[in-house]
Amino acid sequence: MTLRTPSPTCPKTPPPAPRPRRTLSATPITVRLPISLDAFHLLHHTTYTLYARAHLTPAAATAAVDATFGALAADWTYLLGKRALTAHAWAELVRNAESRHRPLPHVPADDTLGYDAHILTELGYSPSDIAEVTGHPASTIRYLLAPHPLPVTNLLSSPH
């Protein structure tokens, strides 16, 4: 038997150098919105915010308005082809503001558009402004805001 002589010792391989930890940078992502959406936002943001704040806390109202514009941005190209873009956007805001679930007690809520028109009137908007922001004809808004005569059943009978 031959004895094997041990091979000369090799220096141990040094451990790998520690890698620097990768950290996520806080660089914000910049998204360029279509100019038409930017204009729509500019036109309606204040009104949407006031309406939402009439029903929610300021933080919840901001979240509702942001969610509304986020939903609009996601489908903006599709929505531009719709005739009722403004009405669709208003319905999205009403859904996010949950105003149908928590109507203000001093405003009759039997007609949904009439309810919105009364709230916006209290916020200082004219019927034309309300029509523009809700996407409904101004004549409809004026009708809903007009005082209506008493129903016939409430009238006193005439003396004979």
PDB file of N, CA, C and O in Angstrom, residues 19-24:
ATOM      1  N   ARG A  19     -22.869  42.126  -0.241  1.00  0.00           N
ATOM      2  CA  ARG A  19     -23.448  43.013  -1.253  1.00  0.00           C
ATOM      3  C   ARG A  19     -24.210  44.126  -0.547  1.00  0.00           C
ATOM      4  O   ARG A  19     -24.850  43.886   0.468  1.00  0.00           O
ATOM      5  N   PRO A  20     -24.129  45.288  -1.121  1.00  0.00           N
ATOM      6  CA  PRO A  20     -24.930  46.353  -0.501  1.00  0.00           C
ATOM      7  C   PRO A  20     -26.408  46.024  -0.677  1.00  0.00           C
ATOM      8  O   PRO A  20     -26.816  45.489  -1.692  1.00  0.00           O
ATOM      9  N   ARG A  21     -27.168  46.330   0.340  1.00  0.00           N
ATOM     10  CA  ARG A  21     -28.607  46.072   0.287  1.00  0.00           C
ATOM     11  C   ARG A  21     -29.247  46.986  -0.736  1.00  0.00           C
ATOM     12  O   ARG A  21     -28.963  48.170  -0.792  1.00  0.00           O
ATOM     13  N   ARG A  22     -30.142  46.384  -1.507  1.00  0.00           N
ATOM     14  CA  ARG A  22     -30.896  47.199  -2.458  1.00  0.00           C
ATOM     15  C   ARG A  22     -32.062  47.829  -1.725  1.00  0.00           C
ATOM     16  O   ARG A  22     -32.792  47.163  -1.012  1.00  0.00           O
ATOM     17  N   THR A  23     -32.172  49.079  -1.865  1.00  0.00           N
ATOM     18  CA  THR A  23     -33.305  49.763  -1.248  1.00  0.00           C
ATOM     19  C   THR A  23     -34.170  50.332  -2.351  1.00  0.00           C
ATOM     20  O   THR A  23     -33.681  50.698  -3.425  1.00  0.00           O
ATOM     21  N   LEU A  24     -35.428  50.381  -2.078  1.00  0.00           N
ATOM     22  CA  LEU A  24     -36.343  50.974  -3.051  1.00  0.00           C
ATOM     23  C   LEU A  24     -36.224  52.479  -2.957  1.00  0.00           C
ATOM     24  O   LEU A  24     -36.270  53.049  -1.877  1.00  0.00           O
TER      25      LEU A  24
END
